[in-house]
mmCIF file of C-alpha atoms in Angstrom:
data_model
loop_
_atom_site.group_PDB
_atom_site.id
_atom_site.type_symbol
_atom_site.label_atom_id
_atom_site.label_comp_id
_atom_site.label_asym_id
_atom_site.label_seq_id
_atom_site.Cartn_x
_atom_site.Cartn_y
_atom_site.Cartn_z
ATOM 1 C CA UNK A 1 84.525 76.978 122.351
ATOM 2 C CA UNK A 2 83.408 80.365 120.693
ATOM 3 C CA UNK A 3 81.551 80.552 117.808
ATOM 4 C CA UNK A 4 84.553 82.409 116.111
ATOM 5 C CA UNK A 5 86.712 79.392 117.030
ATOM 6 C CA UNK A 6 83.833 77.259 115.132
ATOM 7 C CA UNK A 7 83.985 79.272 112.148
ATOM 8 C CA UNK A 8 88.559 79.194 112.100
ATOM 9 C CA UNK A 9 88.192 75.700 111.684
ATOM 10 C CA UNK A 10 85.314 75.752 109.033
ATOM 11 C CA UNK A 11 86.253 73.374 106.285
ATOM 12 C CA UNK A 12 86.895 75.307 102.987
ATOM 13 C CA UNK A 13 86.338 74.831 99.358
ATOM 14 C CA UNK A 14 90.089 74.473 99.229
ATOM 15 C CA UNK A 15 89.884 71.748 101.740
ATOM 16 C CA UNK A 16 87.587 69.928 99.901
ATOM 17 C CA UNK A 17 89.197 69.656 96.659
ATOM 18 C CA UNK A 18 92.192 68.469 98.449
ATOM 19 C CA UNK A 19 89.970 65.369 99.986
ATOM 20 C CA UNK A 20 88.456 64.563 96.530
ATOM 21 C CA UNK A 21 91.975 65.213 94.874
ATOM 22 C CA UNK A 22 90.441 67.903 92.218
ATOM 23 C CA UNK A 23 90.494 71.462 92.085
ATOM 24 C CA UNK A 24 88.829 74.190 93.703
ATOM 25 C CA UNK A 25 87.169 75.351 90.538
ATOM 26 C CA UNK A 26 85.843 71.400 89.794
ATOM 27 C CA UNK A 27 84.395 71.870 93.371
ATOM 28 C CA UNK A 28 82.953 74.974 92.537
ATOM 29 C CA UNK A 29 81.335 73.140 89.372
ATOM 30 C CA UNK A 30 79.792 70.381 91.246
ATOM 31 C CA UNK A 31 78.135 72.832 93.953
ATOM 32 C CA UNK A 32 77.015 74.918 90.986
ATOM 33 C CA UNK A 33 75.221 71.541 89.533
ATOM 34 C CA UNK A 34 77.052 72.154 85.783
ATOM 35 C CA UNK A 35 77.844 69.404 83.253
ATOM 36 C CA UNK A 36 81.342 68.297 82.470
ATOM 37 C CA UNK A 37 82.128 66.676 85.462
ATOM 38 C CA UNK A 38 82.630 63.134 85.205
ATOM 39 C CA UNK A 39 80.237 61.232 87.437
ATOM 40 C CA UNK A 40 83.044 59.660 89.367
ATOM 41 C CA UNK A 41 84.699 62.544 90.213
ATOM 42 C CA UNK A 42 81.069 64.449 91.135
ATOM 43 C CA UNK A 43 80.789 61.160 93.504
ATOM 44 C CA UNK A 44 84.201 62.054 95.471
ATOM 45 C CA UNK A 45 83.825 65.474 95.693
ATOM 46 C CA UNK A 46 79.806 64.971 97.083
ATOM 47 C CA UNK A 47 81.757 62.389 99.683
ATOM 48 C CA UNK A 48 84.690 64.915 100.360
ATOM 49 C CA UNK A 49 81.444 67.673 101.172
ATOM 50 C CA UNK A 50 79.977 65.335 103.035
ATOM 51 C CA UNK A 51 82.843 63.889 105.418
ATOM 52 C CA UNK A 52 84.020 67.517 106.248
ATOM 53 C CA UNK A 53 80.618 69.060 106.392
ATOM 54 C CA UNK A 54 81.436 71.648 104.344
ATOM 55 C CA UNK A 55 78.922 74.538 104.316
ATOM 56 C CA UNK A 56 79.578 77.026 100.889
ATOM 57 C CA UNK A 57 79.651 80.292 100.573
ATOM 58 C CA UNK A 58 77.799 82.215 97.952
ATOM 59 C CA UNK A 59 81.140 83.074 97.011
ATOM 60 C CA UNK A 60 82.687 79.485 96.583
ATOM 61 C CA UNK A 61 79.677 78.696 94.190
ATOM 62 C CA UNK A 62 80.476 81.687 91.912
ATOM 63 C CA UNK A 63 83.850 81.059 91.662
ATOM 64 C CA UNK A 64 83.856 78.652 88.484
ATOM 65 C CA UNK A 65 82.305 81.429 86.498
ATOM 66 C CA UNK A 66 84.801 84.264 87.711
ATOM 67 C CA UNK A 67 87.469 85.469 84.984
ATOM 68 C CA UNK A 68 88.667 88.885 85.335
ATOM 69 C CA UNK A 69 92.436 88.438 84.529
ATOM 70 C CA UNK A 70 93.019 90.672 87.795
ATOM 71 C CA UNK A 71 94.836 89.732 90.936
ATOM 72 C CA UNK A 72 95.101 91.137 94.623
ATOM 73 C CA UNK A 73 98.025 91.396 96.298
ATOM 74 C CA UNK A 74 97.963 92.000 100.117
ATOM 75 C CA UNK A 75 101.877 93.738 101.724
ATOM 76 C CA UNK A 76 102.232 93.370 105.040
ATOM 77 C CA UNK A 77 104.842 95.136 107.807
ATOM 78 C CA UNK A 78 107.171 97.887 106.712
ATOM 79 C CA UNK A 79 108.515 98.659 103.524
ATOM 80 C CA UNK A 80 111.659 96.890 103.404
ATOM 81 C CA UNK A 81 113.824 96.268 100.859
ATOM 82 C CA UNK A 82 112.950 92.459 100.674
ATOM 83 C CA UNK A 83 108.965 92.156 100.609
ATOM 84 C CA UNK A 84 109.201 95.507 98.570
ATOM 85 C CA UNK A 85 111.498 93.924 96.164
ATOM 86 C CA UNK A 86 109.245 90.716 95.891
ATOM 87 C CA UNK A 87 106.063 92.710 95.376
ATOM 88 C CA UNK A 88 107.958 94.836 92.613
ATOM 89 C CA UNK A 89 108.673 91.690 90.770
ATOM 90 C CA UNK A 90 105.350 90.210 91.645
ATOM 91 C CA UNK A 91 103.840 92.963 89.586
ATOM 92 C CA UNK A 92 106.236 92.864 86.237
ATOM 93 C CA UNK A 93 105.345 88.606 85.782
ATOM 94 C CA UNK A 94 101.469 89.398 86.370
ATOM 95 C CA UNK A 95 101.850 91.716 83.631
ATOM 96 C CA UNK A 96 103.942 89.772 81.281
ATOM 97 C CA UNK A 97 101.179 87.289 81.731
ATOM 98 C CA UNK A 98 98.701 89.822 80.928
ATOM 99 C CA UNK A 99 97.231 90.204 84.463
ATOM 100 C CA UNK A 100 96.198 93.337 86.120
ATOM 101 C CA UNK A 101 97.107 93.697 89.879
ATOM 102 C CA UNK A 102 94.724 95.289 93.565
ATOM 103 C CA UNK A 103 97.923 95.980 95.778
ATOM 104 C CA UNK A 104 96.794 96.667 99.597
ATOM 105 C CA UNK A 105 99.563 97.332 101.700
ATOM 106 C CA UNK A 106 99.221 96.843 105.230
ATOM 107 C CA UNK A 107 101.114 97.996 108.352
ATOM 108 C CA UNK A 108 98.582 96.469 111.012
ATOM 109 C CA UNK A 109 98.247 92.347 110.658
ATOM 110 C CA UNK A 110 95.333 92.078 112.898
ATOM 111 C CA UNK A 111 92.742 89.471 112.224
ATOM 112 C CA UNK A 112 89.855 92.434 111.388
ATOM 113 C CA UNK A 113 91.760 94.317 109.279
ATOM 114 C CA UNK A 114 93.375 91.537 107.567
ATOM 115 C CA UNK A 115 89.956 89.997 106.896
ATOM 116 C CA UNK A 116 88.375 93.162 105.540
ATOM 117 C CA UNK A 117 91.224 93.544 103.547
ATOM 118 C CA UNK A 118 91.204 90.285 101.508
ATOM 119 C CA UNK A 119 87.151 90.683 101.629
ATOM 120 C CA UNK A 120 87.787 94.017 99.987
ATOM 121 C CA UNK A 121 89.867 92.121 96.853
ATOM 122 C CA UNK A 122 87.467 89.605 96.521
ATOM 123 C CA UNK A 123 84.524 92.276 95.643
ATOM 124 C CA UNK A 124 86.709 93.947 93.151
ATOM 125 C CA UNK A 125 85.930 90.277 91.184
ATOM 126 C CA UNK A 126 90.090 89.107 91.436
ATOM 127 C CA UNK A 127 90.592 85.674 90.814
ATOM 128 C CA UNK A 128 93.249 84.900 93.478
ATOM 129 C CA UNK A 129 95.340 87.049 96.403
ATOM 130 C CA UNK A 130 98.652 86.788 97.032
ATOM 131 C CA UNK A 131 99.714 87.561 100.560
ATOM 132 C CA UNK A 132 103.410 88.924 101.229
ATOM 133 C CA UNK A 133 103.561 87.668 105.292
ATOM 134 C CA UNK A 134 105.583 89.719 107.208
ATOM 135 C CA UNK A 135 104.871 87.373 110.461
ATOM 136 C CA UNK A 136 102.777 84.533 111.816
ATOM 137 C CA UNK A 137 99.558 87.091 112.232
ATOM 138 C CA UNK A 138 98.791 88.112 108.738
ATOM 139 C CA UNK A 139 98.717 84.089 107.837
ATOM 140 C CA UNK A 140 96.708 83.065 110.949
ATOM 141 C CA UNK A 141 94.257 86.110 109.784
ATOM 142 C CA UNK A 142 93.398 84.561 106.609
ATOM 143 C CA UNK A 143 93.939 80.705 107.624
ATOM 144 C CA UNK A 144 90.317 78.773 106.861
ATOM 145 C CA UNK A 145 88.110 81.654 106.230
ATOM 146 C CA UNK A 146 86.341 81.006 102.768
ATOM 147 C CA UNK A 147 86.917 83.497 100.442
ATOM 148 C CA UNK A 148 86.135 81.952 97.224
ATOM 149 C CA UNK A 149 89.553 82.602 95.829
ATOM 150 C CA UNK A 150 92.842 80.973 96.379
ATOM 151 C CA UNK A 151 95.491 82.601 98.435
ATOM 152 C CA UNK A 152 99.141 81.794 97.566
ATOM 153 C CA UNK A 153 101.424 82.940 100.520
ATOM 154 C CA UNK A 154 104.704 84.291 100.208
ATOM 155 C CA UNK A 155 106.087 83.130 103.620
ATOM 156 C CA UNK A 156 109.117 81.233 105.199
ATOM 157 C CA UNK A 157 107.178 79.358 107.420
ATOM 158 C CA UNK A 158 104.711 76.405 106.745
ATOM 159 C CA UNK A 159 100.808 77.452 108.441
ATOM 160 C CA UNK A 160 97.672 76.583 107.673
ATOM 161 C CA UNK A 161 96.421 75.706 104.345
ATOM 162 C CA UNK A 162 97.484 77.931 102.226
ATOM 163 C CA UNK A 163 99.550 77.682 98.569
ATOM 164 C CA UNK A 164 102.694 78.998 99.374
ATOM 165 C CA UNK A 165 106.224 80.071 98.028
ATOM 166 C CA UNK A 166 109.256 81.065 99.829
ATOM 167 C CA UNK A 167 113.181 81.325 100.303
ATOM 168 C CA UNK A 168 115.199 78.936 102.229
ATOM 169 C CA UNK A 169 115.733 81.172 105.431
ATOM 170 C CA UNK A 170 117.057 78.008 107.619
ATOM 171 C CA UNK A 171 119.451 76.967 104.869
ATOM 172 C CA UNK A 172 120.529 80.412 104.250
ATOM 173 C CA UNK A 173 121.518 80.865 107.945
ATOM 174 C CA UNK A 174 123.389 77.816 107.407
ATOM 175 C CA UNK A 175 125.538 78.649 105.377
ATOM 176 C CA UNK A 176 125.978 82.276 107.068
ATOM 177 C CA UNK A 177 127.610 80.134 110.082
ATOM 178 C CA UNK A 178 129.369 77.392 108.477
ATOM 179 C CA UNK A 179 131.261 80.240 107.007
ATOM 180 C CA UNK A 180 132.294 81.895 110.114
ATOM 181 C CA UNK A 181 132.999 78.410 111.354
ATOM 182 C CA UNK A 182 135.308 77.752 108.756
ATOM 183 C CA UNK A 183 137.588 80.803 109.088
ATOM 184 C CA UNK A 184 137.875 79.036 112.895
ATOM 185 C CA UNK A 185 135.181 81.175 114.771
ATOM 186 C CA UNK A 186 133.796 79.270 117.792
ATOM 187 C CA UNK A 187 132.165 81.962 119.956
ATOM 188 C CA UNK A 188 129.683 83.074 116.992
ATOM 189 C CA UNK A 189 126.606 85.521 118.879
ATOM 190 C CA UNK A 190 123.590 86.235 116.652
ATOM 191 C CA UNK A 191 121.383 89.382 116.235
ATOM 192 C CA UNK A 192 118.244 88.373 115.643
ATOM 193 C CA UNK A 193 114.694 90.094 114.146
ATOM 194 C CA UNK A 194 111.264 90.001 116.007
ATOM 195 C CA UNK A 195 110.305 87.150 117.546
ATOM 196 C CA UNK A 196 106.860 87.080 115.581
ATOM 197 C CA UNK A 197 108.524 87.469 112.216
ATOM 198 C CA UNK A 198 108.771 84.152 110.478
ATOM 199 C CA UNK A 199 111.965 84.568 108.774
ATOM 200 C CA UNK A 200 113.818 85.599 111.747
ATOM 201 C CA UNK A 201 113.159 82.568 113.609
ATOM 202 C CA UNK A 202 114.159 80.982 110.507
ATOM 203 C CA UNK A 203 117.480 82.357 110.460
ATOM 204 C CA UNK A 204 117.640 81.921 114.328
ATOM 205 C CA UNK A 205 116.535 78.304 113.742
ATOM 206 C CA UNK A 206 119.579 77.868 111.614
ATOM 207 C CA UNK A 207 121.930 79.856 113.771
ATOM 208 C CA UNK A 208 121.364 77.435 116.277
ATOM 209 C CA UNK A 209 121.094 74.074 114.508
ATOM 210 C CA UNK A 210 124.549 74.473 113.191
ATOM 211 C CA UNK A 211 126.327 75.504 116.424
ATOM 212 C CA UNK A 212 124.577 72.810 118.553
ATOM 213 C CA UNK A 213 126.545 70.132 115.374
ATOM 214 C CA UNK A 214 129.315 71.206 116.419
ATOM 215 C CA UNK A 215 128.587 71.296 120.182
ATOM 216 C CA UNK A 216 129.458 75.035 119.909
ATOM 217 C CA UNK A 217 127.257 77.405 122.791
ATOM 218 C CA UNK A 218 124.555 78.969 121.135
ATOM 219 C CA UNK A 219 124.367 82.066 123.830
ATOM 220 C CA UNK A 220 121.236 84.089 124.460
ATOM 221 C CA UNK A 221 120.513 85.774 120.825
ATOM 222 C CA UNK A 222 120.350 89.447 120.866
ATOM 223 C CA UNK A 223 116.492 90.726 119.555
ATOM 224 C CA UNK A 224 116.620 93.646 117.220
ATOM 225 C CA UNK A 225 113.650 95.487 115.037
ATOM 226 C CA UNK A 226 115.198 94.885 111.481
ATOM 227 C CA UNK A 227 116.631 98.791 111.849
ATOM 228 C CA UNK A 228 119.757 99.738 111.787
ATOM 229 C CA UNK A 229 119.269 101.513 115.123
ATOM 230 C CA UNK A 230 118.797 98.532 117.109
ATOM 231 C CA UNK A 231 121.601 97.210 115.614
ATOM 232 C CA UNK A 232 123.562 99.862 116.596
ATOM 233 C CA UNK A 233 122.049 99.328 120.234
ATOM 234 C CA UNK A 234 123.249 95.570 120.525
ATOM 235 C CA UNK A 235 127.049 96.504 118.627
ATOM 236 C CA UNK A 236 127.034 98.392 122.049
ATOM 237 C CA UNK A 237 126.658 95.132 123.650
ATOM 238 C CA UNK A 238 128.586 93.002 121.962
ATOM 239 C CA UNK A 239 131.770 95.363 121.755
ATOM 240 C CA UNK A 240 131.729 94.938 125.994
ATOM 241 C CA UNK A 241 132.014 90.734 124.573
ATOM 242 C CA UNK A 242 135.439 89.863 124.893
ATOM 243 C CA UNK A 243 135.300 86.645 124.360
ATOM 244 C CA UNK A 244 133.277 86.825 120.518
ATOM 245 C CA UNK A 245 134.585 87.177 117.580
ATOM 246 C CA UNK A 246 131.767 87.163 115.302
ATOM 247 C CA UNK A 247 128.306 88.068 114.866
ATOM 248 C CA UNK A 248 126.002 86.205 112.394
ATOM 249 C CA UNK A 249 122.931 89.380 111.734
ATOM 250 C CA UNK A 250 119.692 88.713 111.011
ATOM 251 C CA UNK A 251 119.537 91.914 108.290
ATOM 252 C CA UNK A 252 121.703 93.890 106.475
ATOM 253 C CA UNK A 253 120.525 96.990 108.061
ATOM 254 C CA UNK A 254 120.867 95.924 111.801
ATOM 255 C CA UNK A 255 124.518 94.837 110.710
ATOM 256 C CA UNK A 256 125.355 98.282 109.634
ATOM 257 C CA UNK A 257 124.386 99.430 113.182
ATOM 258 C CA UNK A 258 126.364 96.685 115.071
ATOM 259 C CA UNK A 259 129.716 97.750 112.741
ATOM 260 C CA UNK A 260 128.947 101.352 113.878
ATOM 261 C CA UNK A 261 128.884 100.363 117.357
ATOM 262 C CA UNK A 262 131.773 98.437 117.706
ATOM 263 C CA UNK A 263 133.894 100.703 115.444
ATOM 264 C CA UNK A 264 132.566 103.273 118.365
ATOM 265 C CA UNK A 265 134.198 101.252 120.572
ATOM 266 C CA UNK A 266 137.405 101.037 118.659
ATOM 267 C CA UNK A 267 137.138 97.458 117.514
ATOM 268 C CA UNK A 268 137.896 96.433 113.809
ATOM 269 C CA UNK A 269 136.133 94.494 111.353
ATOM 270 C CA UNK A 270 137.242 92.108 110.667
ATOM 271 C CA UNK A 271 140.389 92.426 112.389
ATOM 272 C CA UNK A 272 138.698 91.685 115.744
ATOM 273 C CA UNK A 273 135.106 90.855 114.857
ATOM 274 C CA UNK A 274 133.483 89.257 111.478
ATOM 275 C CA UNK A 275 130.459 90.229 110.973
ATOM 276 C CA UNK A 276 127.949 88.454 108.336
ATOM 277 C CA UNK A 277 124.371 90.060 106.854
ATOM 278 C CA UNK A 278 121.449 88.492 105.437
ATOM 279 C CA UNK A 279 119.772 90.444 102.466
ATOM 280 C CA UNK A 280 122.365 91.542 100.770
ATOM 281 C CA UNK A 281 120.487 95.332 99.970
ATOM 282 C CA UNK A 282 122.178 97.459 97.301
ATOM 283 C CA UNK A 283 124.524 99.142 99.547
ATOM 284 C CA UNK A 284 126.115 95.963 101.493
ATOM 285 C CA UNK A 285 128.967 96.495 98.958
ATOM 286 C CA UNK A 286 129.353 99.579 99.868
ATOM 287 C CA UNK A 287 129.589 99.032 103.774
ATOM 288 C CA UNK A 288 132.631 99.859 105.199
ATOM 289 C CA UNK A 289 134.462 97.447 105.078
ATOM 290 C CA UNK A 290 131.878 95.722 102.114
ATOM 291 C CA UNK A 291 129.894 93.292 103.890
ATOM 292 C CA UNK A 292 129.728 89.632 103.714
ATOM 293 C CA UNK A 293 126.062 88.305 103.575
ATOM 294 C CA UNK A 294 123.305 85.628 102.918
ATOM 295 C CA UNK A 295 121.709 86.829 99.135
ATOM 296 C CA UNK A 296 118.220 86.208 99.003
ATOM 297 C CA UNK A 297 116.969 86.302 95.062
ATOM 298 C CA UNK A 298 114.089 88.567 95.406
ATOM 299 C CA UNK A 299 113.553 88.328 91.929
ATOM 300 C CA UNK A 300 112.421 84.776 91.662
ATOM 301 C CA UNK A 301 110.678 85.162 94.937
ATOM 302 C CA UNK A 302 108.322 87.662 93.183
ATOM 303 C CA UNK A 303 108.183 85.423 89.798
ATOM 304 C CA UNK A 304 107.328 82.340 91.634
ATOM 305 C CA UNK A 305 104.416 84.049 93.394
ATOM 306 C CA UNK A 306 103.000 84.732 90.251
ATOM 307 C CA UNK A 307 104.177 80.983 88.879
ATOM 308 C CA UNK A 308 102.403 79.557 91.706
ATOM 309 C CA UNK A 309 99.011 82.133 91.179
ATOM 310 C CA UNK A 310 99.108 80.221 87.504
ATOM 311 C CA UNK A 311 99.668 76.754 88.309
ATOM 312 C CA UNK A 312 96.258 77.340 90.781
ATOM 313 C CA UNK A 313 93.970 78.366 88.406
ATOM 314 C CA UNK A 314 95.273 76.148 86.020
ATOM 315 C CA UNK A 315 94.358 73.179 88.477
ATOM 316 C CA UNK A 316 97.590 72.425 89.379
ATOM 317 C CA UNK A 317 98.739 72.774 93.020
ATOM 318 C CA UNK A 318 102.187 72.037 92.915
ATOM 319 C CA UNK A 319 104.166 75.410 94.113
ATOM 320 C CA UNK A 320 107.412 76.299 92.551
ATOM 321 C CA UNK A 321 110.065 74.399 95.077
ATOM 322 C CA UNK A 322 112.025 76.388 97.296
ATOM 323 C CA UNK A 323 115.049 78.613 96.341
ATOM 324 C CA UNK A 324 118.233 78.339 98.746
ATOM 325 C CA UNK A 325 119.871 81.755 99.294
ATOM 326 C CA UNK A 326 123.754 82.426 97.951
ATOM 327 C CA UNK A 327 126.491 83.291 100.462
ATOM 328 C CA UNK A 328 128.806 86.872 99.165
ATOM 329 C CA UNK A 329 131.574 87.112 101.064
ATOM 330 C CA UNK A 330 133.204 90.303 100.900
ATOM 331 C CA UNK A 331 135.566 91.713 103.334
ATOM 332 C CA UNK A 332 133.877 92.130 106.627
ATOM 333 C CA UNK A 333 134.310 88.445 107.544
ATOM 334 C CA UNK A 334 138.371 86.838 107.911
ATOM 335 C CA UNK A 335 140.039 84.049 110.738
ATOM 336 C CA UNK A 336 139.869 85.783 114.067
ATOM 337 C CA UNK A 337 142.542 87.284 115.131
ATOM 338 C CA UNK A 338 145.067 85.437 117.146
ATOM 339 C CA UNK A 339 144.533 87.233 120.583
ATOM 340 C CA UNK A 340 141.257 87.269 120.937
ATOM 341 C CA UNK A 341 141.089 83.364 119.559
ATOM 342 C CA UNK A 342 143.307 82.374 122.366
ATOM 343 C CA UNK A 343 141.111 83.867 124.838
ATOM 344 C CA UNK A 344 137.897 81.931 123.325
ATOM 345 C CA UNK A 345 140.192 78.168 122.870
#
């Protein structure tokens, strides 16, 4: 075992107060030797210490007396519409709560540059970090390194340790297929994201769940970039199908491409093929024909970052509980048509 595999699974000041069932910032008041801690709970924290051999940081011991009313906030991946969005909103509750915000926005999720990053925050004196995860790397980065602040993770999947707010992706899928299955689709195909991006296995995840309930074939999913390009390149795909009659698409912008492709190909929608989104982005009503799609609420993503950042500091650690996305169904999903249904009964 390396010593930087020693040092991943390092307890943490966060992991500690978990044990003793206290806060960080209690934690941070018994290594710091101050008064106002009852003696009981300076017992089970010294235990908690002691039973994970917890080593602190100069940082973890100066945390009680940091109060700067600013926050970091760390962007990762490309600047789409959704963690954009989030991060907007992030910013307008931190400053209705009269809190000033670091924003770092990274393309790269590598462990180094993630690191130096939140490292980076943490010397401009911010009291916590909020991460926006684009995929699986930028959590694993920051997973049981001691920072002296708490991180609160905007992500769809549960990993490490971390606080941590999200959308439903799996229950948004859901419903995304349940509604193609009700108009009497049976030979639904799926356009996924990339495979390291949490909330496109999510929505995969879903995809999947639901088809195998009704002993439906989940074929091979189709693996796209988020662009509307390599949507486009699968549409191509999928118009040579003739036995589908709907795609379920991971992103609004990747189902633009597919409706360009098969419209290339002289197919309608939804006249032969239904089509649904996920996003729902600005100009989904304005696809043509509008599309139908899974609406994530951006908005109270953002605000429950920021409600979770507050609850922290405030020694509370319960998160704000999950939202469920809305299905809008417009006009790009309908029954399938009766020729092409007879060729998939």
């Amino acid at each position: 075992m390396s010593e930087h595999d020693d040092k991943a699974r390092a307890a943490t000041i966060f992991d500690v107060a978990r044990l003793a069932g206290v806060s960080h910032q209690t934690v941070s008041r018994v290594l710091n030797d101050l008064p106002n801690v009852r003696p009981a709970t300076r017992a089970r924290v010294e235990q908690a210490i002691k039973q994970l051999r917890y080593v602190p940081s100069p940082a973890a011991r100066a945390l009680v007396t940091r109060r700067t009313r600013t926050l970091g906030l760390i962007v990762t991946g490309a600047p789409d519409y959704g963690p954009s969005s989030t991060a907007l909103h992030f910013n307008e509750a931190a400053r209705d709560a009269r809190y000033a915000v670091i924003t770092a926005s990274m393309l790269e999720t590598d462990t180094a540059s993630m690191r130096s990053t939140a490292e980076l925050l943490v010397r401009q004196n911010v009291e916590a970090i909020v991460l926006i995860a684009a995929n699986r790397a930028a959590l694993d980065a920051l997973d049981g390194i001691e920072l002296g602040v708490p991180i609160v993770a905007v992500a769809s999947e549960d990993r490490g340790a971390m606080h941590r707010v999200w959308l439903d992706q799996y229950a948004g899928a859901r419903l995304a297929v349940e509604h193609l299955l009700g108009l009497g689709h049976r030979e639904i195909r799926h356009v996924g994201g990339p495979t390291n991006a949490m909330d496109a296995a999510e929505r995969l995840r879903g995809w999947s769940a639901v088809l195998g309930e009704h002993r439906l074939p989940a074929r091979e999913p189709l693996v796209g970039d988020w662009s509307p390009g390599s949507g486009y390149v699968h549409g191509r795909t999928l118009a040579a199908d003739g036995d589908m009659t709907a795609v379920f698409v991971s992103n609004d912008q990747m189902a633009l491409g597919v409706m360009h492709a098969l419209a290339e190909a002289g197919l309608s929608v939804p006249g032969d093929v239904s089509i649904v989104g996920f996003d729902d982005i600005p100009e989904a009503a304005f696809f043509a024909p509008p599309l139908t799609t899974v609406r994530q609420d951006f908005d109270a993503l953002g605000r429950d970052a920021m409600a979770g950042v507050l609850a922290v500091l405030s020694d509370d650690d319960r998160m704000p509980a999950p939202r469920v996305p809305d299905l809008i169904v417009r006009t790009s999903t309908a029954a399938p048509s009766r020729d092409r249904a007879s060729v998939t009964s």
